[in-house]
mmCIF file of C-alpha atoms in Angstrom:
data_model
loop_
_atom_site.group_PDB
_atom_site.id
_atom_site.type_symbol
_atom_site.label_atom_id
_atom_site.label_comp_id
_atom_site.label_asym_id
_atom_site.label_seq_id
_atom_site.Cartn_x
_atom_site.Cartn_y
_atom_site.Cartn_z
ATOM 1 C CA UNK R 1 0.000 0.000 0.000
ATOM 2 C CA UNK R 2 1.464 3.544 -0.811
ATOM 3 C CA UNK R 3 2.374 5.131 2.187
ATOM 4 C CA UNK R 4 0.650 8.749 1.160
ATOM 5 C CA UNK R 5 -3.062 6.511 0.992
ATOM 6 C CA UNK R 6 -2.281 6.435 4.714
ATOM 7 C CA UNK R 7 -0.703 9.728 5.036
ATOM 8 C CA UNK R 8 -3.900 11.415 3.325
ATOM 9 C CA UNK R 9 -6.459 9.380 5.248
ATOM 10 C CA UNK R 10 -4.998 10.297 8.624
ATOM 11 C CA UNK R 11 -4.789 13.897 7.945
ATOM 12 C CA UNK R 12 -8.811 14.093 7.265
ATOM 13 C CA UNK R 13 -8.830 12.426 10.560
ATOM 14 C CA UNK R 14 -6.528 15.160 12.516
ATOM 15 C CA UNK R 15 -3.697 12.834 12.705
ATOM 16 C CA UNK R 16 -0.599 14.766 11.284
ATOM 17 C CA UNK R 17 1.889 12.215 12.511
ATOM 18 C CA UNK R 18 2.208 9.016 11.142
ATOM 19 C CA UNK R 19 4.735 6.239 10.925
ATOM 20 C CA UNK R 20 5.822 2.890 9.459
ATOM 21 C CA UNK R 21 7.977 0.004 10.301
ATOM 22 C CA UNK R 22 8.490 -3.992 10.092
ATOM 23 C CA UNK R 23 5.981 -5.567 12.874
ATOM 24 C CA UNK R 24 8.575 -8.813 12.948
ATOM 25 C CA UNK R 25 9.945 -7.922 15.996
ATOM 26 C CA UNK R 26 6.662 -7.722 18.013
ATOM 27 C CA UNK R 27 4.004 -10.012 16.309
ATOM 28 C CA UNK R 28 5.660 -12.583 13.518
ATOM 29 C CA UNK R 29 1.626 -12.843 12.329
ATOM 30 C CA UNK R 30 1.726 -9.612 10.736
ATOM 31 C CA UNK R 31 3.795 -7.719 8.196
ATOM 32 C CA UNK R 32 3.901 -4.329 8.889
ATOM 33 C CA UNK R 33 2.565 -1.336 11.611
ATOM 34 C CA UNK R 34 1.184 1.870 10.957
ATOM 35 C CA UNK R 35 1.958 4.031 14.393
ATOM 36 C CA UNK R 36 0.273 7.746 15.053
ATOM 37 C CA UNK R 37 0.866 10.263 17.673
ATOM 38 C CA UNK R 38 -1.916 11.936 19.430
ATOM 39 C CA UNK R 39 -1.137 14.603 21.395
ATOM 40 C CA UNK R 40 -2.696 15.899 24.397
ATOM 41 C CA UNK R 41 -1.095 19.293 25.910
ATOM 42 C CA UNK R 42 -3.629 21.419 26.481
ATOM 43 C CA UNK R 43 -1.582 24.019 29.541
ATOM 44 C CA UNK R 44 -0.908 24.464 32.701
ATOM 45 C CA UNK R 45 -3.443 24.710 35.499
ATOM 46 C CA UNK R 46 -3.310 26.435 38.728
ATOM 47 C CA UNK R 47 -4.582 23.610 41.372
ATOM 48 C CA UNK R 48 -4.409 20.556 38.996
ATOM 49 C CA UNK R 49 -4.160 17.363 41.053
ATOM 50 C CA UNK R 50 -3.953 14.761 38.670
ATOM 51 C CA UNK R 51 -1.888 14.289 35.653
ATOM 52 C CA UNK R 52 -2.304 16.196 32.349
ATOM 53 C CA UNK R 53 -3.010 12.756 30.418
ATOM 54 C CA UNK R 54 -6.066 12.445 32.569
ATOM 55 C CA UNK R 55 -7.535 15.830 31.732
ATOM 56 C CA UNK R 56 -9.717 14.986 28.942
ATOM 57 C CA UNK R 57 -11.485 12.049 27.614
ATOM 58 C CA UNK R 58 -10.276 8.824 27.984
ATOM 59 C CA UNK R 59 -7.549 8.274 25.428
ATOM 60 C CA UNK R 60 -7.587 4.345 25.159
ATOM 61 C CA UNK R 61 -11.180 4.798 23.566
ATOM 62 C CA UNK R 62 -10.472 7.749 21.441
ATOM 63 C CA UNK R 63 -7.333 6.770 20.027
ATOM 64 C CA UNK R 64 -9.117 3.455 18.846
ATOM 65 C CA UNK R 65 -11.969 4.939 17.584
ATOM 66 C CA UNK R 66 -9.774 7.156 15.424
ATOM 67 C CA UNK R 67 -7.497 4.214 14.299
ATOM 68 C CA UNK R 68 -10.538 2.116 13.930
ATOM 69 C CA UNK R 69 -11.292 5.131 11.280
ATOM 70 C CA UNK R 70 -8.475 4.691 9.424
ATOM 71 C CA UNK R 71 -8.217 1.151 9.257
ATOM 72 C CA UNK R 72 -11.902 1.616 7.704
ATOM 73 C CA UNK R 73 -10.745 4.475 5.047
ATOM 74 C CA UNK R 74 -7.777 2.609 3.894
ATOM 75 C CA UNK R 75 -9.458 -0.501 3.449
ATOM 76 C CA UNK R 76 -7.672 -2.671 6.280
ATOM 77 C CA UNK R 77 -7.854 -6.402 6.353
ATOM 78 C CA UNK R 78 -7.138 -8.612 9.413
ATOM 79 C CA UNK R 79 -5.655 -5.606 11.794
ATOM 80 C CA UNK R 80 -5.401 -4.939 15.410
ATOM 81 C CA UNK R 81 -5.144 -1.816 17.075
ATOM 82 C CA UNK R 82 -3.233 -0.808 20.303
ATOM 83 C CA UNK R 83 -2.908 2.004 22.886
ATOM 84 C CA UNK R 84 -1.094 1.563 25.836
ATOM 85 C CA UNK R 85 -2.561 -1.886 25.403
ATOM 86 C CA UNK R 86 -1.341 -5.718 25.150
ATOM 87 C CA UNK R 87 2.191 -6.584 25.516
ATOM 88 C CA UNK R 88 3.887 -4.798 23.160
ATOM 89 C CA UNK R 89 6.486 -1.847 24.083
ATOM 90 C CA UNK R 90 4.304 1.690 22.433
ATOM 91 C CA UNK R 91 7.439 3.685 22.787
ATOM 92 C CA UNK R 92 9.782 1.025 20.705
ATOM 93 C CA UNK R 93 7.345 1.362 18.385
ATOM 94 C CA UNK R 94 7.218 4.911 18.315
ATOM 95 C CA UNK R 95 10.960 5.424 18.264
ATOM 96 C CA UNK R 96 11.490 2.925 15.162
ATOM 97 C CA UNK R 97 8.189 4.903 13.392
ATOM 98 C CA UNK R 98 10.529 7.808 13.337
ATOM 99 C CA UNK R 99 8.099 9.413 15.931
ATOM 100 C CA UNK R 100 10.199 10.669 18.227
ATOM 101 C CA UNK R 101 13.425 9.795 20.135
ATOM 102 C CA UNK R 102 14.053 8.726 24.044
ATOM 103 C CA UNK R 103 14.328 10.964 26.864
ATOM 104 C CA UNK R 104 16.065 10.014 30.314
ATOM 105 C CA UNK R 105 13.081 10.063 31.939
ATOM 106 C CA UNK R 106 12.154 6.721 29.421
ATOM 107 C CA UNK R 107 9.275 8.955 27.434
ATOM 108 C CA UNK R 108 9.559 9.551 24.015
ATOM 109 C CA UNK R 109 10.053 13.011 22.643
ATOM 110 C CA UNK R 110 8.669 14.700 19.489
ATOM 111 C CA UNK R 111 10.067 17.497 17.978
ATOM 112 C CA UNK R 112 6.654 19.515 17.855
ATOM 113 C CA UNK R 113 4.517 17.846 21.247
ATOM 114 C CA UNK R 114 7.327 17.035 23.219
ATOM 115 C CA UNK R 115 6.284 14.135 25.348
ATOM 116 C CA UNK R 116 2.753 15.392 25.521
ATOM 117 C CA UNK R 117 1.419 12.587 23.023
ATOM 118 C CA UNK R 118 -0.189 9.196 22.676
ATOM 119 C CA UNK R 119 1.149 6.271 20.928
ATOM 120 C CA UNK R 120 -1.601 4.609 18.857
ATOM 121 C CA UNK R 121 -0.661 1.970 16.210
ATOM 122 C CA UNK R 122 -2.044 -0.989 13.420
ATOM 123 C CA UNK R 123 -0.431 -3.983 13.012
ATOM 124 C CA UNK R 124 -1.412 -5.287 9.504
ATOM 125 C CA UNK R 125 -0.459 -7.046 6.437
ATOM 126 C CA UNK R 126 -0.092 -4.151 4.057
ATOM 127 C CA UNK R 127 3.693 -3.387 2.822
ATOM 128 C CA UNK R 128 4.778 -0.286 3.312
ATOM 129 C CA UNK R 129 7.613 1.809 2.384
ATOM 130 C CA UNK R 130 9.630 2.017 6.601
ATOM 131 C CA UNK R 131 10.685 4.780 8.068
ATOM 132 C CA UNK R 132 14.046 5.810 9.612
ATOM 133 C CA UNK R 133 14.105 5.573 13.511
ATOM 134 C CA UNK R 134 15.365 9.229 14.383
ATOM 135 C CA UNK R 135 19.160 8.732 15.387
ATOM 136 C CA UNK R 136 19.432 10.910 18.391
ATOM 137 C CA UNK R 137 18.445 11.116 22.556
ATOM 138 C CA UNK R 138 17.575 14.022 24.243
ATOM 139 C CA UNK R 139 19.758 16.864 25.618
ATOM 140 C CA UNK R 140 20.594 14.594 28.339
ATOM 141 C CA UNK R 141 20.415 17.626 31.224
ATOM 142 C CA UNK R 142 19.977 15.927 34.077
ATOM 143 C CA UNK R 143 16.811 18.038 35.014
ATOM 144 C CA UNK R 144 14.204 15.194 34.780
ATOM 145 C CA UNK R 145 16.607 13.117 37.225
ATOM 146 C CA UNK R 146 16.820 15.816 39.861
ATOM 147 C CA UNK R 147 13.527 16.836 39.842
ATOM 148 C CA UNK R 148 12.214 13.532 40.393
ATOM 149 C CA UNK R 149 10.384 13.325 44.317
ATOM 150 C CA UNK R 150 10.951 9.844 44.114
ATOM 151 C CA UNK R 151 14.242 8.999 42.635
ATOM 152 C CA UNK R 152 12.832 6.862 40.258
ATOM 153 C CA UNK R 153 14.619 7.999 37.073
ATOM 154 C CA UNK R 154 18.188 6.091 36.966
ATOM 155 C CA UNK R 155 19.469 8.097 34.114
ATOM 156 C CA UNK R 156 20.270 5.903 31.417
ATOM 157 C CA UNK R 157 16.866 6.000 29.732
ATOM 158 C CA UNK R 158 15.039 3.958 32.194
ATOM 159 C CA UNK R 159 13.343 4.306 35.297
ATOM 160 C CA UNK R 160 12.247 2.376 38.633
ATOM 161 C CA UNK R 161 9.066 1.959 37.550
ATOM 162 C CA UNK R 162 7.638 0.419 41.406
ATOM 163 C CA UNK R 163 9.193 3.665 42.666
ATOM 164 C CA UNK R 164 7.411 6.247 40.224
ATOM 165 C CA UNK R 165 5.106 8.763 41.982
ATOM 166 C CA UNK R 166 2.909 8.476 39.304
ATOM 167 C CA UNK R 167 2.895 4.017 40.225
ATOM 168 C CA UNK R 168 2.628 4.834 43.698
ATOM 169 C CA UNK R 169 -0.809 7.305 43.140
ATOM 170 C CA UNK R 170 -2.085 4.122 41.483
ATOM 171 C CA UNK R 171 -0.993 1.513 43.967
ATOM 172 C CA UNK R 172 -3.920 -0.640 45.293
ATOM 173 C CA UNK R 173 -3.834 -1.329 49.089
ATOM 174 C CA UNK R 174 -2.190 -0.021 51.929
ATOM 175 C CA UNK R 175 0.854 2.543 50.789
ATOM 176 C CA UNK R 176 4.356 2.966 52.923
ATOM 177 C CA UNK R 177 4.565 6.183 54.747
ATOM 178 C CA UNK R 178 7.455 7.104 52.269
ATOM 179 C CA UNK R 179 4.935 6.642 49.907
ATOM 180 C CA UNK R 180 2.222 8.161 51.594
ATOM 181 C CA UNK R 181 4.821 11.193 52.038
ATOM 182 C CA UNK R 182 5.097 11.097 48.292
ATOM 183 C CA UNK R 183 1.995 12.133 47.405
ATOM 184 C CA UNK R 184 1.124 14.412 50.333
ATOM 185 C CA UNK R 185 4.332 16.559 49.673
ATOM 186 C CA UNK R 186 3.197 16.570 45.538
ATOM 187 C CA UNK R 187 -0.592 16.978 46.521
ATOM 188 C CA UNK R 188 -0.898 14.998 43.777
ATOM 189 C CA UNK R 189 -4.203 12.281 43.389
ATOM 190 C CA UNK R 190 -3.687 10.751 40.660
ATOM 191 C CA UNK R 191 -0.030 10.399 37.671
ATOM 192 C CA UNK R 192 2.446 12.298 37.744
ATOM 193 C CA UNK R 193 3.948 15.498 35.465
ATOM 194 C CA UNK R 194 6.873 16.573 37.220
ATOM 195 C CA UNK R 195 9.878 14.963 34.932
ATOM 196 C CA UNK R 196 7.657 16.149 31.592
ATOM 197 C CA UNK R 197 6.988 19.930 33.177
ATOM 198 C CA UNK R 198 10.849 20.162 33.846
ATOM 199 C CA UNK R 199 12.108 19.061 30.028
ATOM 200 C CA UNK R 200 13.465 21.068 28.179
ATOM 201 C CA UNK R 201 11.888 19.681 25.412
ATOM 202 C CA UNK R 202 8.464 20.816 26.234
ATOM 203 C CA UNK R 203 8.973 24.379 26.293
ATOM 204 C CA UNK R 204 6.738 25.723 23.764
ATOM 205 C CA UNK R 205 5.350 22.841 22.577
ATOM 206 C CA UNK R 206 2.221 22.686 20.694
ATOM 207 C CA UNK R 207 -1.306 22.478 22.292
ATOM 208 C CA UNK R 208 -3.370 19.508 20.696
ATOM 209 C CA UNK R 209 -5.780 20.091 17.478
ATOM 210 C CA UNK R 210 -7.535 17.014 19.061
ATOM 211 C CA UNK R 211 -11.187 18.410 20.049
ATOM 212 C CA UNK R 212 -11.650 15.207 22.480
ATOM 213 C CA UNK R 213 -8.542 16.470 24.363
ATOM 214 C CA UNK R 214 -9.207 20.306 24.426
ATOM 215 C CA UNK R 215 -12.816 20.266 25.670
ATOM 216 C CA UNK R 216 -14.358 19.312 28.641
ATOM 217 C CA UNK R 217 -11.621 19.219 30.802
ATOM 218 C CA UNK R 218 -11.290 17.824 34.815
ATOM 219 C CA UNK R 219 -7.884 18.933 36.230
ATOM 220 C CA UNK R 220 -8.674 18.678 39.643
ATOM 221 C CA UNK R 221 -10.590 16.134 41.760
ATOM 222 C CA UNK R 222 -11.922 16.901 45.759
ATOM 223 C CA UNK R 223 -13.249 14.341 48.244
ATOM 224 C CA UNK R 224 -16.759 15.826 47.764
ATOM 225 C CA UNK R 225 -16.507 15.010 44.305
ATOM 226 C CA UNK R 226 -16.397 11.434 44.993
ATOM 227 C CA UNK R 227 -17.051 10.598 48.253
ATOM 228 C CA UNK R 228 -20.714 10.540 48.399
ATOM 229 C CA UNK R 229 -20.605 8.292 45.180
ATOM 230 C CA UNK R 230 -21.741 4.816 45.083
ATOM 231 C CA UNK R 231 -19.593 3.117 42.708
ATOM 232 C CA UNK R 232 -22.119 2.355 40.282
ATOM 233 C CA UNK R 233 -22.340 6.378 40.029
ATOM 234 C CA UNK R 234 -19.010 6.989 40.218
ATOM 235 C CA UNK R 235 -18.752 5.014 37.231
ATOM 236 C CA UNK R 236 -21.654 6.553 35.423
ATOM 237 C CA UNK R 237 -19.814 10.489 35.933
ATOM 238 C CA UNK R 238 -15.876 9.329 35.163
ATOM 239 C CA UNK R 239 -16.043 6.066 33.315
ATOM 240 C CA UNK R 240 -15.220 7.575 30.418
ATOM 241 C CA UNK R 241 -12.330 9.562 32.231
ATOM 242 C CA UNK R 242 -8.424 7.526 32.138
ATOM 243 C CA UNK R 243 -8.288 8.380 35.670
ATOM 244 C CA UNK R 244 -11.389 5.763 36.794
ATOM 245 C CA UNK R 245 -9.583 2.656 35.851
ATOM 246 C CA UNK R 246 -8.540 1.984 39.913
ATOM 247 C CA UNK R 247 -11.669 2.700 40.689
ATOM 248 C CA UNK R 248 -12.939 4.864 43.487
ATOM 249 C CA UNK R 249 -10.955 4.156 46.376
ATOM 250 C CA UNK R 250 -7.650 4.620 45.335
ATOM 251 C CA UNK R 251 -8.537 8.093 44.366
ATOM 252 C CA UNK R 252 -10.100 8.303 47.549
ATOM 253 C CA UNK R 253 -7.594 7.156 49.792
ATOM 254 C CA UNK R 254 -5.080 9.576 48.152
ATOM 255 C CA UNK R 255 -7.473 12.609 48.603
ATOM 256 C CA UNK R 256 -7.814 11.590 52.636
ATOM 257 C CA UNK R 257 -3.415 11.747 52.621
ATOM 258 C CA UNK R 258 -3.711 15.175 51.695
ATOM 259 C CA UNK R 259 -6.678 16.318 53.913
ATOM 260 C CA UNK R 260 -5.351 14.406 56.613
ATOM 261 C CA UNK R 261 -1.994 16.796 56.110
ATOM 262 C CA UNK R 262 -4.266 19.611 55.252
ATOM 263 C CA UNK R 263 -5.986 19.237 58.889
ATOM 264 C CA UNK R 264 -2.747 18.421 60.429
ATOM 265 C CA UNK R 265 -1.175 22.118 59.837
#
């Protein structure tokens, strides 16, 4: 299949970034996949307690009903679409798409979103023309590594994944108190921003074209929000929100940290 067929089809769509590359390495059933990034900056916000990825819609369910789109207009036979989904590595993908290029905080980085962006992708049986994985890091300052309130980022491209704040926020159970202290001191609920706010890489970036990402937006989340909800209800107002997929009382038990510390002052 000609590569612009895609190209032209995912530009009606909004999707202006679009890659190719051999699917070999990550399912031997199918020949090729077509990856897209979807990006989702939309600013900061005074008082946000919950990560910027949460902020709109959920993006598992948009992304797919975009891709689902595309496979459609192209004429797709026998494909299977991913975000943040199944067992293969998104950001591999990405990075051999030629969709951006690894940071030391383990993200991947595009020259226009920065690491403000989804990884969707196809894997198909189409041939495609590849393209060139981008040979290049980023600047490698250090700033992502000191920042980080948990010491999670080891600095060589990968990161302690148990130890991330943004993990811990969406660790069922009991938490440590170093844990607990974690998200008190960060007041934050739910993810985590503070590696991707400090990158240099995100100055300026662009804010997202995607209307399901700029509009109706939830960037901060109380215990009366929630606390009066059943979890049938709470279901019914933020199913269709990323940050529901723990459920109620994780979001819950983070909130009472911070009031707790709130009340203790």
């Amino acid at each position: 299949m000609d590569n612009k067929k895609v190209l032209d089809a995912a530009k009606k769509l909004g999707i202006e970034k679009i890659g190719f590359c051999p699917a070999k390495d990550f399912d031997e059933s199918s020949k090729s996949i077509i990856a897209a990034a979807f990006p989702y900056y939309t600013g900061t916000f005074d008082g946000a307690n919950i990560s910027k990825y949460c902020f709109a819609f959920d993006y598992h369910k948009v992304i797919h009903s975009v891709l689902e789109a595309l496979a459609q207009n192209i004429g797709l036979k026998n494909y299977k679409i991913f975000c943040d989904t199944g067992k293969n590595d998104d950001r591999k993908i990405a990075k051999m798409c030629g969709l951006g290029f690894y940071g030391l905080n383990s993200l991947i980085i595009n020259e226009d979103y920065g690491s403000y962006f989804f990884i969707g992708h196809i894997f198909c049986n189409e041939a495609f023309k590849y393209s060139s994985a981008l040979d290049k890091t980023c600047k490698k300052c250090g700033a992502c590594k000191k920042k980080c309130p948990a010491g999670a980022i080891n600095g060589d491209f990968t990161i302690d994944a148990e130890k991330c704040l943004s993990a811990v926020t969406q660790k069922k159970g009991s938490l440590t108190d170093g844990e607990i202290k974690l998200i008190t001191d960060n007041n934050t609920v739910f993810g985590c921003d503070i590696c991707q706010d400090i990158c240099p890489h995100n100055k300026n970036v662009k804010k997202t074209n995607i209307e399901e990402f700029s509009n109706n937006l939830i960037t901060h989340l109380s215990l009366d929000d929630i606390s009066e909800l059943s979890n049938k209800e709470f279901k019914k107002k933020y199913g269709c929100r990323a940050f529901s997929w723990r459920g109620k009382k994780v979001l819950e038990r983070n909130l009472e940290y911070i009031k707790n510390k709130e009340n203790k002052k």
